[in-house]
CSV table of C-alpha atoms in Angstrom, one decimal:
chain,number,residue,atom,x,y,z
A,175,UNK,CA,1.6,3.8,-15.2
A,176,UNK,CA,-1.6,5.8,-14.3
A,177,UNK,CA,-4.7,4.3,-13.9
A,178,UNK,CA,-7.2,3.8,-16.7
A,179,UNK,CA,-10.9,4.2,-16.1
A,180,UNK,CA,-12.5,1.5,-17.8
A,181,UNK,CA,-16.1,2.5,-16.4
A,182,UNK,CA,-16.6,5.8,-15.4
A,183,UNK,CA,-19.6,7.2,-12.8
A,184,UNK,CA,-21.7,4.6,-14.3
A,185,UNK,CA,-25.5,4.5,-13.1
A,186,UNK,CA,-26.4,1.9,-10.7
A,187,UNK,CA,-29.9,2.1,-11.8
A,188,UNK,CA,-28.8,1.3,-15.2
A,189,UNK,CA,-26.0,-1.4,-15.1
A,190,UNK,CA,-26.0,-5.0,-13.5
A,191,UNK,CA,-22.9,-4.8,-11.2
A,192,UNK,CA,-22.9,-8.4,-10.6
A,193,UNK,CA,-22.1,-8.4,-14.1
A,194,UNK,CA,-19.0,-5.9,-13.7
A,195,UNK,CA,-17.5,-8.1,-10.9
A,196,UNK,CA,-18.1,-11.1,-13.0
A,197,UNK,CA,-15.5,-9.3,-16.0
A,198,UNK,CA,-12.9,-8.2,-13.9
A,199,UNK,CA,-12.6,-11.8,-12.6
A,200,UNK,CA,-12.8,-13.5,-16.0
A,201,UNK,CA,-10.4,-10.6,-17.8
A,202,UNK,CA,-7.9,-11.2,-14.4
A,203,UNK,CA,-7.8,-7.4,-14.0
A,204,UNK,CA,-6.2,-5.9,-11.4
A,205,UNK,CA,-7.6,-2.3,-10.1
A,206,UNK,CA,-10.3,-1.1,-8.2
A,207,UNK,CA,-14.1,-0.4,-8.1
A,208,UNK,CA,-15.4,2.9,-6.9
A,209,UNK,CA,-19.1,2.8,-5.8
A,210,UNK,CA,-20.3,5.9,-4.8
A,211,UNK,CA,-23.5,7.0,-2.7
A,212,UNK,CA,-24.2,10.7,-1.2
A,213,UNK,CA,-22.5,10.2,2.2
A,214,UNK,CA,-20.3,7.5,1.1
A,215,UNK,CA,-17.9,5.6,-1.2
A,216,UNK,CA,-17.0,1.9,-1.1
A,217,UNK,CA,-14.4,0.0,-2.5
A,218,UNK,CA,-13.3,-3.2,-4.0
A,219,UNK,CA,-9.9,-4.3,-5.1
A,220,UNK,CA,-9.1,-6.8,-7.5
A,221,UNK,CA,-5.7,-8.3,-8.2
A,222,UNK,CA,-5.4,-10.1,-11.2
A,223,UNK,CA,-9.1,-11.0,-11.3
A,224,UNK,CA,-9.0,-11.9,-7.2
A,225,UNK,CA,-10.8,-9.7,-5.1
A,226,UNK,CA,-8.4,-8.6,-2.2
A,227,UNK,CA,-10.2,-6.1,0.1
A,228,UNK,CA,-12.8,-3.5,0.4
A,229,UNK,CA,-13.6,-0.6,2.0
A,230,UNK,CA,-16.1,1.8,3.2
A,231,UNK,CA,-14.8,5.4,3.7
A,232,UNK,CA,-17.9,7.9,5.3
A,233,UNK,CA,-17.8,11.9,4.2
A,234,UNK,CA,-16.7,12.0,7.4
A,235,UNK,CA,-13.3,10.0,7.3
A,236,UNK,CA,-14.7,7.2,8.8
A,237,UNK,CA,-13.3,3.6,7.7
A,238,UNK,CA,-15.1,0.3,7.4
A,239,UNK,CA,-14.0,-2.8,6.1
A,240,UNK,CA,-16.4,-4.8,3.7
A,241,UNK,CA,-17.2,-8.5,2.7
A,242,UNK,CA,-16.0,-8.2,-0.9
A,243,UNK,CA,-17.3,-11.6,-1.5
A,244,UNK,CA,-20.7,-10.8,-0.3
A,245,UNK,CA,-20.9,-7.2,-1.3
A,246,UNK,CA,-25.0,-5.9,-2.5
A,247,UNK,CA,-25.1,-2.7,-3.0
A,248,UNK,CA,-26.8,-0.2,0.0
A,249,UNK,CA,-28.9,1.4,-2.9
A,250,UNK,CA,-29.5,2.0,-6.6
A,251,UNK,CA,-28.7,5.6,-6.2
A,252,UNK,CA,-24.8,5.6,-7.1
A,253,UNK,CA,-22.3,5.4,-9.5
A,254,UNK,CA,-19.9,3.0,-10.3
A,255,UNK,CA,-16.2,3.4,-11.9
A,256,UNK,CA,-13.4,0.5,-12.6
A,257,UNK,CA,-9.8,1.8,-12.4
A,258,UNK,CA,-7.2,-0.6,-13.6
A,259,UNK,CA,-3.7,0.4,-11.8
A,260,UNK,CA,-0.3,-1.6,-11.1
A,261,UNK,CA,-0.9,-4.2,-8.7
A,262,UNK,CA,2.1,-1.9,-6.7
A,263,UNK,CA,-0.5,1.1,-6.6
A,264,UNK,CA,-3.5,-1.1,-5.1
A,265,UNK,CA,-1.0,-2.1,-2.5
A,266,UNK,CA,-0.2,1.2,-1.6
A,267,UNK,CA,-4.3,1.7,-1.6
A,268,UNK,CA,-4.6,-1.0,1.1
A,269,UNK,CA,-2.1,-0.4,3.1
A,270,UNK,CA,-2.1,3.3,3.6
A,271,UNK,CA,-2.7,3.3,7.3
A,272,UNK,CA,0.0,1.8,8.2
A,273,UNK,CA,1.5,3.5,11.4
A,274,UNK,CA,3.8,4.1,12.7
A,275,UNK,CA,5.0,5.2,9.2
A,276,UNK,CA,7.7,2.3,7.2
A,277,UNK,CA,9.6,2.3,4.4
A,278,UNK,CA,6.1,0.7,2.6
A,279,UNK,CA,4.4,4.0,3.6
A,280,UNK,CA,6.3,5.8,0.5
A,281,UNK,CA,6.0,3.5,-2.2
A,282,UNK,CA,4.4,4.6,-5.6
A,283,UNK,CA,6.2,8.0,-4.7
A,284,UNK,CA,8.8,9.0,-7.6
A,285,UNK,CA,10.0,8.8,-11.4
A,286,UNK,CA,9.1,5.6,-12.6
A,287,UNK,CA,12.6,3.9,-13.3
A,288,UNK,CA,11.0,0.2,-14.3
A,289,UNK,CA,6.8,0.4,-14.5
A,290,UNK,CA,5.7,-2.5,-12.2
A,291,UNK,CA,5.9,-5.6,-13.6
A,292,UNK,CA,5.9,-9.2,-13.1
A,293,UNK,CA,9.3,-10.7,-11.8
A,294,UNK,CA,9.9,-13.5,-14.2
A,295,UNK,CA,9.4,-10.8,-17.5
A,296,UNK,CA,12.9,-8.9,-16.0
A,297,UNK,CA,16.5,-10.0,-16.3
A,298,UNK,CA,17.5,-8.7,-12.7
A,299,UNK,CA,20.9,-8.8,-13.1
A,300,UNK,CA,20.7,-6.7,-16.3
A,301,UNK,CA,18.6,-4.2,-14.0
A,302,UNK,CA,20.9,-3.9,-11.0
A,303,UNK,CA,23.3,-2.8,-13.3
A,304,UNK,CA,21.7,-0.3,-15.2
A,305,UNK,CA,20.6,0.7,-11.7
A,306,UNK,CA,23.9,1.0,-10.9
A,307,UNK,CA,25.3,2.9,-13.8
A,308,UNK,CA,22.4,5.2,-14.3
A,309,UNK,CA,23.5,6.6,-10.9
A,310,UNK,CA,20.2,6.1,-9.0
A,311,UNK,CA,19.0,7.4,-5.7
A,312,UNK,CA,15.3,6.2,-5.3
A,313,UNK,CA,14.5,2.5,-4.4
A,314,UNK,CA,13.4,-1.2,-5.7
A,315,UNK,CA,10.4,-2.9,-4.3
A,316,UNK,CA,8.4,-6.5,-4.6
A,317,UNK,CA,5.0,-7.0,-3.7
A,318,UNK,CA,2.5,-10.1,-4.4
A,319,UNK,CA,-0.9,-9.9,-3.6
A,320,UNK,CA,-0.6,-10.5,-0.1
A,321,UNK,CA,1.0,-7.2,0.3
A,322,UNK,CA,4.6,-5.6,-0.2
A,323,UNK,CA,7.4,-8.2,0.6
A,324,UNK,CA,11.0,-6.5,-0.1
A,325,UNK,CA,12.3,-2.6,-0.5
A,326,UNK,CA,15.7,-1.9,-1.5
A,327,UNK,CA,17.0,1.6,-1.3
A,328,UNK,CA,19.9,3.0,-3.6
A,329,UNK,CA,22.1,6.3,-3.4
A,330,UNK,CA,24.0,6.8,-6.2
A,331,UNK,CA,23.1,3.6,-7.8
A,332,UNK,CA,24.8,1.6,-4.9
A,333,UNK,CA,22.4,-1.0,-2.8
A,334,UNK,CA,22.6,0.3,1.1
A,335,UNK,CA,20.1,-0.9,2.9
A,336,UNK,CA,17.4,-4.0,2.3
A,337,UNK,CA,13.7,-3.9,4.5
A,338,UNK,CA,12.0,-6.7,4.9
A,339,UNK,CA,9.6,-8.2,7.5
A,340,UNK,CA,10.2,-5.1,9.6
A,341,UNK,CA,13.9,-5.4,9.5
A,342,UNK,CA,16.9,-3.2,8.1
A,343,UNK,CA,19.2,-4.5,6.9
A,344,UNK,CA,22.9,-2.4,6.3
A,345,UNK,CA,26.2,-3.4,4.9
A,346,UNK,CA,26.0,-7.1,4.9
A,347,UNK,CA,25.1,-9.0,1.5
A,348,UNK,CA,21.4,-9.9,1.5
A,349,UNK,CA,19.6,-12.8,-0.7
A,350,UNK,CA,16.3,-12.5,-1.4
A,351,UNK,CA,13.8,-15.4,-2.0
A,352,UNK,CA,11.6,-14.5,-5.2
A,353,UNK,CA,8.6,-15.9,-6.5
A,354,UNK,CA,8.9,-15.0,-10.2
A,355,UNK,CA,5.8,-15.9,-11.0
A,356,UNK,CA,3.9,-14.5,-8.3
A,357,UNK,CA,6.0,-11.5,-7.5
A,358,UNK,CA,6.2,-8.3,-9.1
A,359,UNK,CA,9.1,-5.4,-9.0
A,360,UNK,CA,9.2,-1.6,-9.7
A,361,UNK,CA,11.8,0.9,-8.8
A,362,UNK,CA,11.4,4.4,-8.6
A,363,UNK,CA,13.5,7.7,-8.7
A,364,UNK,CA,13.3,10.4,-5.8
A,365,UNK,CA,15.3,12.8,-4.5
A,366,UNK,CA,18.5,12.2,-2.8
A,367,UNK,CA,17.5,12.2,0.8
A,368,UNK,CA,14.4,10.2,0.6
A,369,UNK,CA,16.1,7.1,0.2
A,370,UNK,CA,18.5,8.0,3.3
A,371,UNK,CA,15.5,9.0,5.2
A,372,UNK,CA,13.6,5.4,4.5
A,373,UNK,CA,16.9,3.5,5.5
A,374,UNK,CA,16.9,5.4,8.5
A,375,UNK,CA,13.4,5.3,9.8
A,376,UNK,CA,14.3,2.0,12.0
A,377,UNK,CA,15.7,5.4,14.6
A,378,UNK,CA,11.8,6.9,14.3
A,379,UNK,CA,11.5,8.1,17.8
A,380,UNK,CA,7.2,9.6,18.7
A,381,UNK,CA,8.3,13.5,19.8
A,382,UNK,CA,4.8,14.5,20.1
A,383,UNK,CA,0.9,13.2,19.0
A,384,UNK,CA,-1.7,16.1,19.1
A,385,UNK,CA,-4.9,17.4,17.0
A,386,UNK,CA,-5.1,20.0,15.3
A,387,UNK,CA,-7.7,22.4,13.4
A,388,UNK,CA,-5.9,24.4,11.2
A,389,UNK,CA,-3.1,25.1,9.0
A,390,UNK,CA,-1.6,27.0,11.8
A,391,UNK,CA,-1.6,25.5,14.2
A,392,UNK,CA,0.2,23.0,12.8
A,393,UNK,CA,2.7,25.7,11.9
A,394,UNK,CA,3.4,25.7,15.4
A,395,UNK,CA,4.9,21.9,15.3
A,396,UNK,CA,6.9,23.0,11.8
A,397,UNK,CA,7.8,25.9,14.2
A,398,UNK,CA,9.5,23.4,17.0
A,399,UNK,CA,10.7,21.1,14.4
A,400,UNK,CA,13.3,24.7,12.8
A,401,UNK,CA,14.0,25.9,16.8
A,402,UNK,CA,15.0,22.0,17.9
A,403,UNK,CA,16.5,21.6,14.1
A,404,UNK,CA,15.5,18.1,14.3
A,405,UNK,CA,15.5,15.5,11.3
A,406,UNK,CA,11.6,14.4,11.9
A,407,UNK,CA,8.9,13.2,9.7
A,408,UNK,CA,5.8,15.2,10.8
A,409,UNK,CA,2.3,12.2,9.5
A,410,UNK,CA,-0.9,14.3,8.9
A,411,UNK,CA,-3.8,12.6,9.3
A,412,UNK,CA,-6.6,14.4,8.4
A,413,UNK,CA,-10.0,13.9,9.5
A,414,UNK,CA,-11.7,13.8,6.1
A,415,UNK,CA,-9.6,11.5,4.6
A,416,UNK,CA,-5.9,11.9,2.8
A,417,UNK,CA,-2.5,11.7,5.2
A,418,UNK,CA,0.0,14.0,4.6
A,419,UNK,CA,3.8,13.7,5.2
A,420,UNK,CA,6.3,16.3,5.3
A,421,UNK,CA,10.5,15.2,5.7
A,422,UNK,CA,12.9,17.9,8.0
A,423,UNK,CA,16.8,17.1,8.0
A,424,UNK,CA,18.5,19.1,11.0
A,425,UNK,CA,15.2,21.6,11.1
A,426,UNK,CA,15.5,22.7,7.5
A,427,UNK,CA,12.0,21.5,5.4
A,428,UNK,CA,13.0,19.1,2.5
A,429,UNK,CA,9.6,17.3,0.8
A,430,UNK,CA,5.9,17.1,1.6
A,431,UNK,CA,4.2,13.9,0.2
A,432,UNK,CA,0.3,13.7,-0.2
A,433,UNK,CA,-1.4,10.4,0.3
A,434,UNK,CA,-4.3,10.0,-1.9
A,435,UNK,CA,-5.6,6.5,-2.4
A,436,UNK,CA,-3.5,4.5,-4.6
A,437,UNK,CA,-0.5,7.5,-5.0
A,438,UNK,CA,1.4,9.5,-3.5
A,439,UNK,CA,2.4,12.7,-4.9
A,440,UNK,CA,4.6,15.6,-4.0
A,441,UNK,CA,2.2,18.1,-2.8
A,442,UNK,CA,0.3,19.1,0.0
A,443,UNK,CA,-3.2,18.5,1.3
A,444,UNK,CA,-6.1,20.7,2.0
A,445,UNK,CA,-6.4,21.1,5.4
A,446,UNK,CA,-10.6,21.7,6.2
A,447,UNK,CA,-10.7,24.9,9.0
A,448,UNK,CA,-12.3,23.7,11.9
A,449,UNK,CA,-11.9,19.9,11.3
A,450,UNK,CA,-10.3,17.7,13.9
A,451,UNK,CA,-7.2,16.3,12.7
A,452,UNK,CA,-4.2,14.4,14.2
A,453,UNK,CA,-0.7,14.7,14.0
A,454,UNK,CA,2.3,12.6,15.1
A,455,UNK,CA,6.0,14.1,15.2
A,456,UNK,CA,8.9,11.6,14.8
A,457,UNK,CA,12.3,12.4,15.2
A,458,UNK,CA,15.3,9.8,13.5
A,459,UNK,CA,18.8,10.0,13.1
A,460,UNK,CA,19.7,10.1,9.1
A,461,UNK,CA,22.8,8.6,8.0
A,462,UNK,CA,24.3,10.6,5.6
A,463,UNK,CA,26.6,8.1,4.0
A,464,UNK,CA,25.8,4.0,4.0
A,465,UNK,CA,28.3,1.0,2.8
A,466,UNK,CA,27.5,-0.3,-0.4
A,467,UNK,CA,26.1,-3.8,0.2
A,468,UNK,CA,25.7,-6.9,-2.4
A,469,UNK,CA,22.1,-8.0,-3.0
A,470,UNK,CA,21.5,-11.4,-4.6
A,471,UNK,CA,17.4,-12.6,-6.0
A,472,UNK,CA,16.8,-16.1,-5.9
A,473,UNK,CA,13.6,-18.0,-6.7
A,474,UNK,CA,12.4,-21.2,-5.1
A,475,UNK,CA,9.8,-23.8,-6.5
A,476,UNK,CA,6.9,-24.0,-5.0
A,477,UNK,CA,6.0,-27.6,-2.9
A,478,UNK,CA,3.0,-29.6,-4.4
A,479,UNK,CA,1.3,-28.6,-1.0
A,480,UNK,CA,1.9,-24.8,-1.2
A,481,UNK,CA,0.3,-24.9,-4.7
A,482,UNK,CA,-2.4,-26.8,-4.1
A,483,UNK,CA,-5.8,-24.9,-3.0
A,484,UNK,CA,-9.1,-25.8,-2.0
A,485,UNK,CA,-12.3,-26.2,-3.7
A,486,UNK,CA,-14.4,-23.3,-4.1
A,487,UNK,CA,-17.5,-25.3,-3.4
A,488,UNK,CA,-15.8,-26.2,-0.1
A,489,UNK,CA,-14.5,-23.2,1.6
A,490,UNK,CA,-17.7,-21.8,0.8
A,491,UNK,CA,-19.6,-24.5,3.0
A,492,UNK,CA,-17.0,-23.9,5.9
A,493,UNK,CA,-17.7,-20.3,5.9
A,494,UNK,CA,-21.6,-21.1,6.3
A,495,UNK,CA,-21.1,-23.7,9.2
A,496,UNK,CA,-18.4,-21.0,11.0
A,497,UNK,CA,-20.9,-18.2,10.7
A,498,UNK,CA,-23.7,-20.4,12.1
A,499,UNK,CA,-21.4,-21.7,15.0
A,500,UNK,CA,-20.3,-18.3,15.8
A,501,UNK,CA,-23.4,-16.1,15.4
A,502,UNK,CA,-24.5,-12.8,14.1
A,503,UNK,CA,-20.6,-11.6,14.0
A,504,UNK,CA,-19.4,-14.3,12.1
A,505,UNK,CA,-19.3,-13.1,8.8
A,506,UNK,CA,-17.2,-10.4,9.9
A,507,UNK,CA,-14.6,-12.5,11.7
A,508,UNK,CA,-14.3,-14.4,8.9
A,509,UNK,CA,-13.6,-11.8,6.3
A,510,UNK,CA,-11.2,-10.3,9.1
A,511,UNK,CA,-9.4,-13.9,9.3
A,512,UNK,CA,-9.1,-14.1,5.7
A,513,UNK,CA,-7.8,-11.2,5.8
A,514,UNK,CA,-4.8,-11.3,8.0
A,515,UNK,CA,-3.6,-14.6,6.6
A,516,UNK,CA,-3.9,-13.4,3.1
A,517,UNK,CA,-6.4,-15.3,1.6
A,518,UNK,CA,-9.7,-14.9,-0.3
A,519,UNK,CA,-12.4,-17.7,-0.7
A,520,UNK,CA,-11.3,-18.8,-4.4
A,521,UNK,CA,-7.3,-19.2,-2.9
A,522,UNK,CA,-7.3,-20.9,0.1
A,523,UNK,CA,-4.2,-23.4,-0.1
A,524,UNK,CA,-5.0,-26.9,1.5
């Protein structure tokens, strides 16, 4: 699924955005805002009406993280734009800095086998099968709005390896805990090697971290990568934005992925001359051949206590009294503390 503008460039001047937020919440939509300035754009994501996290990303590259639930904007002279996308795709938005590089840093990439879609709407067994038969290489993956929680990775529609909570998990059967109505799944096609190369990347070894201001002089690294024929996994990160990943098996070049906001695509990015940009080389060791292994979904009920969340009204009047215990920075621990455990001010369980 692509995303879907539902406002486009629209003029601050002329629009109440207070009023925008104030839809997306009520319709439950899940996408992002877009509110661009001259030297800036910020960003707002909302999962099913909830906002989740914003950002602030300079001309320059620079990254800032903003107070969604407070956010005015710097100045009437902008545009806004709504994009609705899979909850999947805003994941990948948020987490796209994630290094060193996991198995999460990939997702969104490939055919669309099953569009994302809420757990409880799909008969998993029914899916693992026609997984199974259709032959695929590509990989399965659950998120909730917390972030991704599960990645399975198939070759020729067999299960052989499960990632989870920074682990990898090979040739053992694995159950996996489900909330089917909180949790949704996609799977996605690639090429044969990627999913060997993500259910190898618990061997990612650092070879070499460097800047660079030009095409070729990164050539030079591609260069070492053919004479050493090493299997690496060389992460651009370029200073304007964008992170760029290109896969090696035994020296030979087999996929470059570009990292654009909420997708990643097969292709390359534009590499500025002149700009500062950084680089880091990892080597791994990819297994060419993996034992089949038995996965198994189960769901568990949520406890009265897990489902139970504060008042509104009331987090809101702890957030006041911590900011004016803590001083001028605490607004921005807060957000940051929200943050990290998941939360936003209208979901704060008890």
């Amino acid at each position: 699924m692509e995303r879907v503008a539902l406002y486009k460039e629209l003029s601050l001047e002329t629009v109440d955005l207070r009023k925008l937020f104030e839809e997306v919440i009520t319709k439950k939509l899940t996408g992002y805002f877009k509110i661009s300035y001259w030297n800036l754009d910020d960003y707002i994501l909302y999962a099913e009406g909830q906002p989740i996290w914003g950002v602030s990303i300079d001309r320059d590259g620079s990254i800032n993280n903003l107070d969604v639930e407070n956010y005015k904007p710097k100045s009437n002279a902008g545009t806004v734009s709504f994009y609705e996308v899979p909850l999947i795709n805003l994941i990948t938005f948020r987490d796209q800095q994630r290094t060193p590089p996991s198995p999460y840093n990939f997702v969104s990439y490939g055919h669309e086998f099953l569009t994302c879609i809420k757990f409880s709407h799909v008969n998993i067994s029914r899916l693992m099968e026609l997984i199974k038969r259709s032959h695929l290489d590509g990989y399965l993956v659950l998120c909730s709005r917390r972030g991704f929680t599960h990645m399975i990775m198939f070759q020729k529609g067999l299960a052989i390896c499960s990632y989870h909570d920074n682990t990898y998990t090979i040739g053992t059967r694995q159950r996996i805990s489900i909330d089917k109505d909180g949790d949704c799944i996609a799977v996605y096609a690639t090429e044969p090697e990627l999913p060997l190369f993500l259910s190898s990347m618990n061997t990612l070894k650092k070879e070499i971290e460097d800047t660079f201001r030009s095409n070729e002089e990164l050539g030079i690294v591609r260069k070492e990568v053919s004479d050493r024929k090493l299997s690496a996994i060389l992460d651009v990160h370029l200073q304007k934005g964008g992170r760029m990943y290109e896969f090696f098996y035994k020296g030979t070049f087999l996929l470059r992925l570009a990292h654009m906001m909420d997708q990643i695509e097969n292709g390359s990015l534009e590499i500025s001359p002149g700009t500062k940009n950084t680089f880091f080389l990892y080597s791994l060791q990819v297994r060419e051949t993996f034992p089949a292994m038995e996965v198994e979904f189960y769901t568990q009920e949520p406890s009265p206590f897990e489902s139970t969340y504060v008042e509104e009204e009331k987090v809101r009047w702890i957030r006041s009294y911590f900011i004016e215990e803590i001083g001028p920075i605490g607004a921005l621990l807060w957000s940051k503390i929200l943050k990290e455990k998941g939360y936003s001010e209208r979901q704060m369980r008890e």
